[in-house]
């Protein structure tokens, strides 16, 4: 299964702690290692492995307008290009219009 983690907002404090804790879970859990994980982030906060990939999207954090554009348009194109089976969003919003299940944390 290809799972996309949308956590572009994480850059400091609690959000970054949650990102790193979740990453460590994925890294160390035997069942999680059977899946492909793609993290959408604003910078290089975690390392890639064989089953964990990181896609950096810096421009989303430039303004609220670029964030809304991502949530409604750009994010959909990115997730569709990644052929995600599931999206887990650590944001406070979902990505609109994608054709796979989403889980909002």
PDB file of C-alpha atoms in Angstrom:
ATOM      1  CA  UNK A   1       0.000   0.000   0.000  1.00  0.00           C
ATOM      2  CA  UNK A   2       1.231   3.506  -0.822  1.00  0.00           C
ATOM      3  CA  UNK A   3       0.473   5.909   2.024  1.00  0.00           C
ATOM      4  CA  UNK A   4       0.989   9.673   1.716  1.00  0.00           C
ATOM      5  CA  UNK A   5       1.522  11.701   4.878  1.00  0.00           C
ATOM      6  CA  UNK A   6       0.579  15.356   4.452  1.00  0.00           C
ATOM      7  CA  UNK A   7       2.465  17.314   7.114  1.00  0.00           C
ATOM      8  CA  UNK A   8       3.703  20.443   5.408  1.00  0.00           C
ATOM      9  CA  UNK A   9       2.973  22.655   8.429  1.00  0.00           C
ATOM     10  CA  UNK A  10       5.378  20.792  10.725  1.00  0.00           C
ATOM     11  CA  UNK A  11       8.476  22.892  11.285  1.00  0.00           C
ATOM     12  CA  UNK A  12       8.799  23.400  15.025  1.00  0.00           C
ATOM     13  CA  UNK A  13       7.333  22.627  18.422  1.00  0.00           C
ATOM     14  CA  UNK A  14       4.615  20.036  18.885  1.00  0.00           C
ATOM     15  CA  UNK A  15       3.912  19.581  15.171  1.00  0.00           C
ATOM     16  CA  UNK A  16       7.544  18.639  14.510  1.00  0.00           C
ATOM     17  CA  UNK A  17       7.584  16.337  17.549  1.00  0.00           C
ATOM     18  CA  UNK A  18       4.481  14.511  16.282  1.00  0.00           C
ATOM     19  CA  UNK A  19       6.044  14.192  12.820  1.00  0.00           C
ATOM     20  CA  UNK A  20       9.236  12.686  14.229  1.00  0.00           C
ATOM     21  CA  UNK A  21       7.344  10.349  16.574  1.00  0.00           C
ATOM     22  CA  UNK A  22       5.186   9.085  13.708  1.00  0.00           C
ATOM     23  CA  UNK A  23       8.247   8.710  11.473  1.00  0.00           C
ATOM     24  CA  UNK A  24       9.980   6.635  14.179  1.00  0.00           C
ATOM     25  CA  UNK A  25       6.890   4.441  14.454  1.00  0.00           C
ATOM     26  CA  UNK A  26       6.877   3.839  10.672  1.00  0.00           C
ATOM     27  CA  UNK A  27      10.621   3.240  10.731  1.00  0.00           C
ATOM     28  CA  UNK A  28      10.504   0.657  13.524  1.00  0.00           C
ATOM     29  CA  UNK A  29       7.137  -1.096  13.162  1.00  0.00           C
ATOM     30  CA  UNK A  30       7.419  -4.389  11.267  1.00  0.00           C
ATOM     31  CA  UNK A  31       3.935  -4.114   9.732  1.00  0.00           C
ATOM     32  CA  UNK A  32       4.548  -0.489   8.639  1.00  0.00           C
ATOM     33  CA  UNK A  33       7.685  -1.619   6.819  1.00  0.00           C
ATOM     34  CA  UNK A  34       5.466  -3.587   4.411  1.00  0.00           C
ATOM     35  CA  UNK A  35       4.074  -0.329   3.008  1.00  0.00           C
ATOM     36  CA  UNK A  36       5.464   2.536   0.973  1.00  0.00           C
ATOM     37  CA  UNK A  37       5.353   5.864   2.814  1.00  0.00           C
ATOM     38  CA  UNK A  38       5.646   9.265   1.156  1.00  0.00           C
ATOM     39  CA  UNK A  39       5.902  12.281   3.452  1.00  0.00           C
ATOM     40  CA  UNK A  40       4.918  15.696   2.050  1.00  0.00           C
ATOM     41  CA  UNK A  41       6.974  18.184   4.080  1.00  0.00           C
ATOM     42  CA  UNK A  42       8.189  21.760   3.876  1.00  0.00           C
ATOM     43  CA  UNK A  43      11.830  20.851   4.592  1.00  0.00           C
ATOM     44  CA  UNK A  44      14.183  17.919   5.263  1.00  0.00           C
ATOM     45  CA  UNK A  45      13.088  16.961   8.796  1.00  0.00           C
ATOM     46  CA  UNK A  46      13.378  13.182   8.348  1.00  0.00           C
ATOM     47  CA  UNK A  47      15.594  10.829   6.377  1.00  0.00           C
ATOM     48  CA  UNK A  48      14.514   8.672   3.486  1.00  0.00           C
ATOM     49  CA  UNK A  49      14.808   4.902   3.648  1.00  0.00           C
ATOM     50  CA  UNK A  50      13.955   2.081   1.283  1.00  0.00           C
ATOM     51  CA  UNK A  51      10.213   2.345   2.030  1.00  0.00           C
ATOM     52  CA  UNK A  52      10.040   5.974   3.241  1.00  0.00           C
ATOM     53  CA  UNK A  53      10.308   8.814   0.729  1.00  0.00           C
ATOM     54  CA  UNK A  54      10.168  12.560   1.347  1.00  0.00           C
ATOM     55  CA  UNK A  55       8.772  15.138  -1.073  1.00  0.00           C
ATOM     56  CA  UNK A  56       9.697  18.700  -0.123  1.00  0.00           C
ATOM     57  CA  UNK A  57       7.175  21.408  -1.004  1.00  0.00           C
ATOM     58  CA  UNK A  58       8.602  24.643   0.429  1.00  0.00           C
ATOM     59  CA  UNK A  59       6.357  27.098  -1.374  1.00  0.00           C
ATOM     60  CA  UNK A  60       3.222  26.029   0.519  1.00  0.00           C
ATOM     61  CA  UNK A  61       4.368  27.831   3.668  1.00  0.00           C
ATOM     62  CA  UNK A  62       4.892  31.190   1.950  1.00  0.00           C
ATOM     63  CA  UNK A  63       1.368  32.463   2.725  1.00  0.00           C
ATOM     64  CA  UNK A  64      -2.172  31.428   3.588  1.00  0.00           C
ATOM     65  CA  UNK A  65      -3.082  31.846  -0.063  1.00  0.00           C
ATOM     66  CA  UNK A  66      -0.479  29.293  -1.198  1.00  0.00           C
ATOM     67  CA  UNK A  67      -1.636  26.968   1.584  1.00  0.00           C
ATOM     68  CA  UNK A  68      -5.263  27.195   0.396  1.00  0.00           C
ATOM     69  CA  UNK A  69      -4.123  26.708  -3.184  1.00  0.00           C
ATOM     70  CA  UNK A  70      -2.357  23.514  -2.083  1.00  0.00           C
ATOM     71  CA  UNK A  71      -5.410  22.250  -0.162  1.00  0.00           C
ATOM     72  CA  UNK A  72      -7.755  22.838  -3.113  1.00  0.00           C
ATOM     73  CA  UNK A  73      -5.651  22.398  -6.272  1.00  0.00           C
ATOM     74  CA  UNK A  74      -1.921  21.651  -6.097  1.00  0.00           C
ATOM     75  CA  UNK A  75      -2.179  18.980  -3.401  1.00  0.00           C
ATOM     76  CA  UNK A  76      -4.706  17.014  -5.447  1.00  0.00           C
ATOM     77  CA  UNK A  77      -2.343  16.949  -8.438  1.00  0.00           C
ATOM     78  CA  UNK A  78       0.600  15.862  -6.281  1.00  0.00           C
ATOM     79  CA  UNK A  79      -1.328  13.067  -4.534  1.00  0.00           C
ATOM     80  CA  UNK A  80      -2.776  11.841  -7.825  1.00  0.00           C
ATOM     81  CA  UNK A  81       0.712  11.773  -9.372  1.00  0.00           C
ATOM     82  CA  UNK A  82       1.928   9.684  -6.409  1.00  0.00           C
ATOM     83  CA  UNK A  83      -0.941   7.190  -6.897  1.00  0.00           C
ATOM     84  CA  UNK A  84      -1.726   7.136  -3.166  1.00  0.00           C
ATOM     85  CA  UNK A  85      -3.914   4.404  -1.689  1.00  0.00           C
ATOM     86  CA  UNK A  86      -4.423   6.395   1.514  1.00  0.00           C
ATOM     87  CA  UNK A  87      -3.660   9.936   2.687  1.00  0.00           C
ATOM     88  CA  UNK A  88      -3.048  10.742   6.333  1.00  0.00           C
ATOM     89  CA  UNK A  89      -3.179  14.476   6.972  1.00  0.00           C
ATOM     90  CA  UNK A  90      -1.488  15.939  10.030  1.00  0.00           C
ATOM     91  CA  UNK A  91      -2.790  19.327   8.910  1.00  0.00           C
ATOM     92  CA  UNK A  92      -6.090  20.701  10.121  1.00  0.00           C
ATOM     93  CA  UNK A  93      -7.567  20.203   6.648  1.00  0.00           C
ATOM     94  CA  UNK A  94      -7.939  17.492   4.042  1.00  0.00           C
ATOM     95  CA  UNK A  95      -6.815  17.690   0.429  1.00  0.00           C
ATOM     96  CA  UNK A  96      -9.935  18.350  -1.599  1.00  0.00           C
ATOM     97  CA  UNK A  97     -10.987  16.182  -4.518  1.00  0.00           C
ATOM     98  CA  UNK A  98      -8.640  13.214  -4.266  1.00  0.00           C
ATOM     99  CA  UNK A  99      -9.902   9.742  -5.115  1.00  0.00           C
ATOM    100  CA  UNK A 100      -8.641   7.764  -2.133  1.00  0.00           C
ATOM    101  CA  UNK A 101      -9.516   7.554   1.546  1.00  0.00           C
ATOM    102  CA  UNK A 102      -8.165  10.251   3.839  1.00  0.00           C
ATOM    103  CA  UNK A 103      -7.568  10.216   7.553  1.00  0.00           C
ATOM    104  CA  UNK A 104      -7.400  13.591   9.313  1.00  0.00           C
ATOM    105  CA  UNK A 105      -5.283  13.681  12.475  1.00  0.00           C
TER     106      UNK A 105
END
